[in-house]
Coordinates of N, CA and C in Angstrom, one line a residue:
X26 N 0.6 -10.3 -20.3 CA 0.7 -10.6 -18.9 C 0.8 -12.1 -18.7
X27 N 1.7 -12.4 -18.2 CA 2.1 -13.7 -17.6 C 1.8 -14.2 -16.4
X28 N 0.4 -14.5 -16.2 CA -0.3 -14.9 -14.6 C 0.4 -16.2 -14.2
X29 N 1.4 -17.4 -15.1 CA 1.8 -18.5 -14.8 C 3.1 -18.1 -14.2
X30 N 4.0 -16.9 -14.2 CA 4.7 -16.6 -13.9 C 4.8 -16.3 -12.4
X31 N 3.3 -15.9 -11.6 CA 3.0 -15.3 -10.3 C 3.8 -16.4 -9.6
X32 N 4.4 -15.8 -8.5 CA 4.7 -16.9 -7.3 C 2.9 -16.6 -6.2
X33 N 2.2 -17.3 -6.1 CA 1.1 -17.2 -5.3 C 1.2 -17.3 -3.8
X34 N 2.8 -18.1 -3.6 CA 2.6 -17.9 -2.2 C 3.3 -16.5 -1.7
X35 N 4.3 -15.7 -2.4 CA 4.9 -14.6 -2.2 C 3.6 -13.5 -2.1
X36 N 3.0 -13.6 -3.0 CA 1.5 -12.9 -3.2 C 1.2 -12.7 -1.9
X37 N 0.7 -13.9 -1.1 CA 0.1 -14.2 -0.4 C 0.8 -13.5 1.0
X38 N 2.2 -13.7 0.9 CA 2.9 -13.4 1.9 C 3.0 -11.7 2.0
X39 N 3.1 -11.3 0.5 CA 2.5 -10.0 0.4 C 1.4 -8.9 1.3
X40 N 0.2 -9.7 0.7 CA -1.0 -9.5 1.7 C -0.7 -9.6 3.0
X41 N -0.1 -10.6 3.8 CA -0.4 -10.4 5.1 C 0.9 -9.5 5.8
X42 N 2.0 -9.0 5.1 CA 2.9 -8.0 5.4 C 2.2 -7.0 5.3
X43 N 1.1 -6.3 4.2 CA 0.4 -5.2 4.0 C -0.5 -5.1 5.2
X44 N -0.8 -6.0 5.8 CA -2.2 -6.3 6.8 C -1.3 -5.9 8.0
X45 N -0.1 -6.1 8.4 CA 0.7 -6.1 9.4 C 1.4 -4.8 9.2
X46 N 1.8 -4.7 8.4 CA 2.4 -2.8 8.3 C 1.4 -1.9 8.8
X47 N 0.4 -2.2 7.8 CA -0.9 -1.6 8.1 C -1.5 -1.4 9.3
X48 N -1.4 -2.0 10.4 CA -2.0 -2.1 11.3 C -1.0 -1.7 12.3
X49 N 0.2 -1.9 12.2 CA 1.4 -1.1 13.0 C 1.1 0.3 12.5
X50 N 1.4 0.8 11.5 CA 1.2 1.9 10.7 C 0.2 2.7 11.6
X51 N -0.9 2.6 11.2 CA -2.7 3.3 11.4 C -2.7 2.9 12.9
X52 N -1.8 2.1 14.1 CA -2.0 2.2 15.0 C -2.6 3.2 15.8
X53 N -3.4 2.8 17.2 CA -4.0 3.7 18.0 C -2.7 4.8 18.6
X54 N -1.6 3.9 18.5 CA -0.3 4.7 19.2 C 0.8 5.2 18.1
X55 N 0.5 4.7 16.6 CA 1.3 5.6 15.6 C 0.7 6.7 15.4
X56 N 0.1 6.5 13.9 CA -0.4 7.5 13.4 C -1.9 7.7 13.0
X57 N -2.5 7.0 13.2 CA -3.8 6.7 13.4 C -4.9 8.2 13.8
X58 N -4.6 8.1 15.1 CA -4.9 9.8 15.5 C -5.0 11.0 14.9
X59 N -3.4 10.8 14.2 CA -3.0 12.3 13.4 C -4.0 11.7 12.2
X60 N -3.4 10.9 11.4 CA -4.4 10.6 10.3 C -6.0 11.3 10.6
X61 N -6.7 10.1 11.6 CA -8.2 10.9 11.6 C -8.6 12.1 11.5
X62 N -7.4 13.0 12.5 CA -8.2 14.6 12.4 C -7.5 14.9 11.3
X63 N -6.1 14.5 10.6 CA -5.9 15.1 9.2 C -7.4 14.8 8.3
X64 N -8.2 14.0 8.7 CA -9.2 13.5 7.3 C -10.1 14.2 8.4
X65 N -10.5 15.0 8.8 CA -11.3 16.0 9.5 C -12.2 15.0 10.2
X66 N -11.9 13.8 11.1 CA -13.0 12.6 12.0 C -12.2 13.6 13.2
X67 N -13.5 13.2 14.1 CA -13.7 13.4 15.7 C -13.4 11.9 16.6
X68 N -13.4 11.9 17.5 CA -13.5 10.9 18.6 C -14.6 10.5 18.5
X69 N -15.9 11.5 18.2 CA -17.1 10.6 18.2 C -17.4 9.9 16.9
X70 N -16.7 10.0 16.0 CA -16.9 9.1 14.6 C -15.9 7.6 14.8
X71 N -16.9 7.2 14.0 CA -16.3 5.4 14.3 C -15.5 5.1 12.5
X72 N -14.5 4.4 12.5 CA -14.0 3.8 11.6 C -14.6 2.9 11.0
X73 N -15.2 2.9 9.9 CA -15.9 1.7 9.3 C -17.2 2.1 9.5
X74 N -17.4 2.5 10.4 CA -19.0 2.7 10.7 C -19.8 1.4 11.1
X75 N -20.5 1.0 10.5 CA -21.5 -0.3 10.2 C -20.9 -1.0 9.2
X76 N -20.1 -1.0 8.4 CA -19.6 -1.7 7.3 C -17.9 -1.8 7.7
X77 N -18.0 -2.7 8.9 CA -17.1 -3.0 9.3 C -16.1 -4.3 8.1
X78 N -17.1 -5.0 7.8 CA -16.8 -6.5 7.0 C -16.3 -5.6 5.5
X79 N -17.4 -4.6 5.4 CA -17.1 -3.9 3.7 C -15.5 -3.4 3.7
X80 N -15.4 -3.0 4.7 CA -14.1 -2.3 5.0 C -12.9 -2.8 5.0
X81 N -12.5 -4.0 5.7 CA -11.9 -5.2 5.7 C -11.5 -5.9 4.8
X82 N -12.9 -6.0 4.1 CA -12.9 -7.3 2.8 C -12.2 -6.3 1.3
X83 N -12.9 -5.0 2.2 CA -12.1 -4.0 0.4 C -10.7 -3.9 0.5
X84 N -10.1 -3.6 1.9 CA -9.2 -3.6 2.1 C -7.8 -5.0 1.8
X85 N -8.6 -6.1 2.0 CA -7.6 -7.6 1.8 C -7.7 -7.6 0.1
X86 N -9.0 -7.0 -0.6 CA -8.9 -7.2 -2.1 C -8.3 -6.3 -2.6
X87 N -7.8 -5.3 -2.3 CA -7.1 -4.1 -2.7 C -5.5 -4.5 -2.3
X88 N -5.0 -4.8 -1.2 CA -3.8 -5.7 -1.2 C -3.7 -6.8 -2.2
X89 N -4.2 -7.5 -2.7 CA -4.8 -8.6 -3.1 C -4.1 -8.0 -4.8
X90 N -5.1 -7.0 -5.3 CA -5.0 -6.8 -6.0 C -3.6 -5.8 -6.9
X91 N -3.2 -5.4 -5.5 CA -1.9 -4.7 -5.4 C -0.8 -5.6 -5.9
X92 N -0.5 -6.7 -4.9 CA 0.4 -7.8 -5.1 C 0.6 -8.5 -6.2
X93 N -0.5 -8.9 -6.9 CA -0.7 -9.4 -7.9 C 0.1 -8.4 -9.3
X94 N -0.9 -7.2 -9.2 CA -0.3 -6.3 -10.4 C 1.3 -6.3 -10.0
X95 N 2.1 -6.0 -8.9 CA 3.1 -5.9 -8.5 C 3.9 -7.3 -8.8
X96 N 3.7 -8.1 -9.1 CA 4.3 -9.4 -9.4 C 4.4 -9.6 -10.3
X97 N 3.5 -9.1 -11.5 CA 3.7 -9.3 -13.1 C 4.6 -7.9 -13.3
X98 N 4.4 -6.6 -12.3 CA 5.5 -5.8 -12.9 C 7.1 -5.8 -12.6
X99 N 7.0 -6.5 -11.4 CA 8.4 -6.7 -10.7 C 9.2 -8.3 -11.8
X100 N 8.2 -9.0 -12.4 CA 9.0 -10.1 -13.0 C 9.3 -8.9 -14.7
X101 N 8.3 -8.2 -15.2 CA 8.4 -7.5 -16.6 C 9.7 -7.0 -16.2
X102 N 9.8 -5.9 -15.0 CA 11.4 -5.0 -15.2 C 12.0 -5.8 -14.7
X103 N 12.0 -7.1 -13.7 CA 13.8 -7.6 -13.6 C 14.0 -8.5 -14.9
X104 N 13.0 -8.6 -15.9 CA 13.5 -9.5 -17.4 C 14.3 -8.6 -17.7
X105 N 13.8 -7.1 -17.9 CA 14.5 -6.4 -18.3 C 16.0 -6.1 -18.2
X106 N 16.9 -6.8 -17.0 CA 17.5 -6.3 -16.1 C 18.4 -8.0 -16.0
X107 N 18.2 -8.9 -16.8 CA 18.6 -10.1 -16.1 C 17.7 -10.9 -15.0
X108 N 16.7 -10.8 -14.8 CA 16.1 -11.2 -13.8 C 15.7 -10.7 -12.7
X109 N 14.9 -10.6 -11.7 CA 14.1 -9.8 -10.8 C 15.4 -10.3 -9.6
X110 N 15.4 -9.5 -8.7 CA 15.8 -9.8 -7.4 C 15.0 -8.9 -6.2
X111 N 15.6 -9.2 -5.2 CA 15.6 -8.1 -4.0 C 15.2 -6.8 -4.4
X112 N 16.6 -6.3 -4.6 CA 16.9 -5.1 -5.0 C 16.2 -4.6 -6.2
X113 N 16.0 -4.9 -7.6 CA 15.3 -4.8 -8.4 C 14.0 -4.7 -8.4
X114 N 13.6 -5.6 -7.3 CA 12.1 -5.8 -6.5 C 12.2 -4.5 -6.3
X115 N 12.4 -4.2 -5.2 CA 12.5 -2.7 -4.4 C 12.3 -1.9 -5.1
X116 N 13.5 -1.8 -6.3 CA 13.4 -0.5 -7.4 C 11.9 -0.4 -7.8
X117 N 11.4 -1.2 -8.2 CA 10.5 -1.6 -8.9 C 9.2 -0.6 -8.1
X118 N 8.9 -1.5 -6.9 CA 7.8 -0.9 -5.7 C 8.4 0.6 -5.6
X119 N 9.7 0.9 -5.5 CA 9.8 2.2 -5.3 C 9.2 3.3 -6.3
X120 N 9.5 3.1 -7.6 CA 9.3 3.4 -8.9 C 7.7 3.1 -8.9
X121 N 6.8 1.9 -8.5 CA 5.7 2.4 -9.2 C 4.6 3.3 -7.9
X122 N 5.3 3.1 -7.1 CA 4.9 3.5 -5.6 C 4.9 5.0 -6.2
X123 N 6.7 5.8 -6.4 CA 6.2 6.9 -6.6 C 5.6 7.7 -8.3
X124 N 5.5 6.7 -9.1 CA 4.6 7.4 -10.2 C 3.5 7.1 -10.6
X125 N 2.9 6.1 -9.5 CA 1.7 6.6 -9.9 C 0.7 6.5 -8.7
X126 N 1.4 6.0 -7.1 CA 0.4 6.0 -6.3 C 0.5 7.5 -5.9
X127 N 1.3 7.5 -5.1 CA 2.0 9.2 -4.4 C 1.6 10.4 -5.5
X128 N 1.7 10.2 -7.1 CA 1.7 11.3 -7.4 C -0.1 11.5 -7.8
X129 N -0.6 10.4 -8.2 CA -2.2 10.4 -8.4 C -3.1 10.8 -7.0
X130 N -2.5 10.1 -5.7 CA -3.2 10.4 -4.9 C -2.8 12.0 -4.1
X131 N -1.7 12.7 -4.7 CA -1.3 13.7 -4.3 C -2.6 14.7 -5.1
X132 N -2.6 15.0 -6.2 CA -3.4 15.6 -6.8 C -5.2 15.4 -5.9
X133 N -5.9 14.4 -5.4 CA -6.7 14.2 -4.6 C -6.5 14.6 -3.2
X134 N -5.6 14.4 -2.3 CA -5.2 15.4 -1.0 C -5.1 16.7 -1.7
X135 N -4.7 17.4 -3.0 CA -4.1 19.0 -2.7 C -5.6 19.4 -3.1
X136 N -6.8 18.8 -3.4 CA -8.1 19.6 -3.7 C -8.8 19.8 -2.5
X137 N -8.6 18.3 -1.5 CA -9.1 17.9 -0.5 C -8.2 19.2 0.5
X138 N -7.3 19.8 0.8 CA -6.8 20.4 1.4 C -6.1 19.7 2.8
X139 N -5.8 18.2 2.4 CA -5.2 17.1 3.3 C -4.1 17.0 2.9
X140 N -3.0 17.3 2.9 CA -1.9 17.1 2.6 C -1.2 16.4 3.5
X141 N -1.4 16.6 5.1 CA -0.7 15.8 5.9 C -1.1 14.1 5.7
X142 N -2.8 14.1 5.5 CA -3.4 13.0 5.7 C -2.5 11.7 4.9
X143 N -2.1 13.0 3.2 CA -1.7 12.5 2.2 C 0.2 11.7 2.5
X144 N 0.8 12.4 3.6 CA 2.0 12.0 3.8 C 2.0 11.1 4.4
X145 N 0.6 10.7 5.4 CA 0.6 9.5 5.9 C 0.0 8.7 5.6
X146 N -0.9 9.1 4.3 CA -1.3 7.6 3.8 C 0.2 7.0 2.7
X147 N 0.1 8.1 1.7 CA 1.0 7.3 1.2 C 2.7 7.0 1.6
X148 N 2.8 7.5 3.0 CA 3.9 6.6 3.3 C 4.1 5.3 3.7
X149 N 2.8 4.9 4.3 CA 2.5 3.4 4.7 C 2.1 2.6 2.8
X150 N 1.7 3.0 2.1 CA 1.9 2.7 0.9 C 3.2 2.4 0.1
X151 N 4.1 3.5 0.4 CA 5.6 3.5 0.2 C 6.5 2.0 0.9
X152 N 5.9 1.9 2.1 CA 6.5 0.5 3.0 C 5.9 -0.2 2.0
X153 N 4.9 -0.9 1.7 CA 4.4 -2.0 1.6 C 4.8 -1.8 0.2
X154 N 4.7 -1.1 -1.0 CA 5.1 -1.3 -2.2 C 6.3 -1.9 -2.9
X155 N 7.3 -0.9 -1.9 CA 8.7 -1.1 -1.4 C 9.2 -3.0 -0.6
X156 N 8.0 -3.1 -0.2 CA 8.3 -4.5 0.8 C 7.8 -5.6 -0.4
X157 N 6.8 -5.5 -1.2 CA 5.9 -6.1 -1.9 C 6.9 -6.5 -2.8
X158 N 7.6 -5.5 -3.6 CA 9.1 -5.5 -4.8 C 10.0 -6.5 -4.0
X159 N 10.4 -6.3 -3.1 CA 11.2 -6.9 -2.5 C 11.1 -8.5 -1.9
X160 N 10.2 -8.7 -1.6 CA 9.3 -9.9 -1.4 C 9.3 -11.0 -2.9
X161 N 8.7 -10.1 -3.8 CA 8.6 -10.5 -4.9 C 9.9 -11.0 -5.8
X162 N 10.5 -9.9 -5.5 CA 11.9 -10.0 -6.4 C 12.7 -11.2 -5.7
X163 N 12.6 -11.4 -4.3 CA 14.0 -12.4 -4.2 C 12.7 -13.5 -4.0
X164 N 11.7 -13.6 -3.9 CA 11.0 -14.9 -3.9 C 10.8 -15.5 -5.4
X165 N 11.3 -16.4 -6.0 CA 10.9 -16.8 -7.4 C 9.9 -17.6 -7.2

């Protein structure tokens, strides 16, 4: 792994596109609603609960940590390839988005009996992994 190779500010720009999808995404007026009662919450349950900060802070380190892995894999396949771009970005996010987010967290929705919950988490995953590749790949 080649950490000198990261662009830190694409990283970075990463994170706050995930924070912005994310929050279009899970909107009060997207899918936010359907999500909750897919994950069996009521109106009278609160998001976060009391660990509002816990929630937040796991959340920007989980982006965080996303981006990063995503930037040493998006530079490994475009070496492979001539060099990373755009498009090779993209492939990239698309590719690890679907083998091993979508298909790991599939197995977890089909026990849980969420399957919807599961099309709308990991399609807002699909955006940003997809965006993250792409970000990555044409930012050197």
């Amino acid at each position: 792994m080649d950490f000198g190779s990261i662009n830190w500010l694409a990283v970075a720009a990463c994170v706050v596109v995930s924070m912005i999808s994310g929050s279009i995404w899970f909107g009060p007026k997207t899918f936010f609603p359907i999500w909750w009662k897919a994950i069996g919450k009521t109106e009278k349950d609160t998001p976060g609960g009391d660990n509002m900060g816990l929630m937040w802070g796991g959340t920007v380190l989980a982006s965080i940590v996303q981006a990063v892995s995503m930037a040493i894999m998006v530079n490994f396949m475009g070496s492979a390839s001539g060099g990373a771009t755009l498009a090779s970005g993209a492939r990239a996010g698309f590719m690890l988005w679907f083998g091993f987010v979508a298909a790991t967290s599939l197995t977890n929705k089909l026990f849980a009996g969420q399957l919807k919950a599961w099309a709308l988490e990991t399609g807002n995953h699909l955006i940003n992994f997809v965006l993250f590749g792409a970000i990555l790949g044409a930012w050197h």
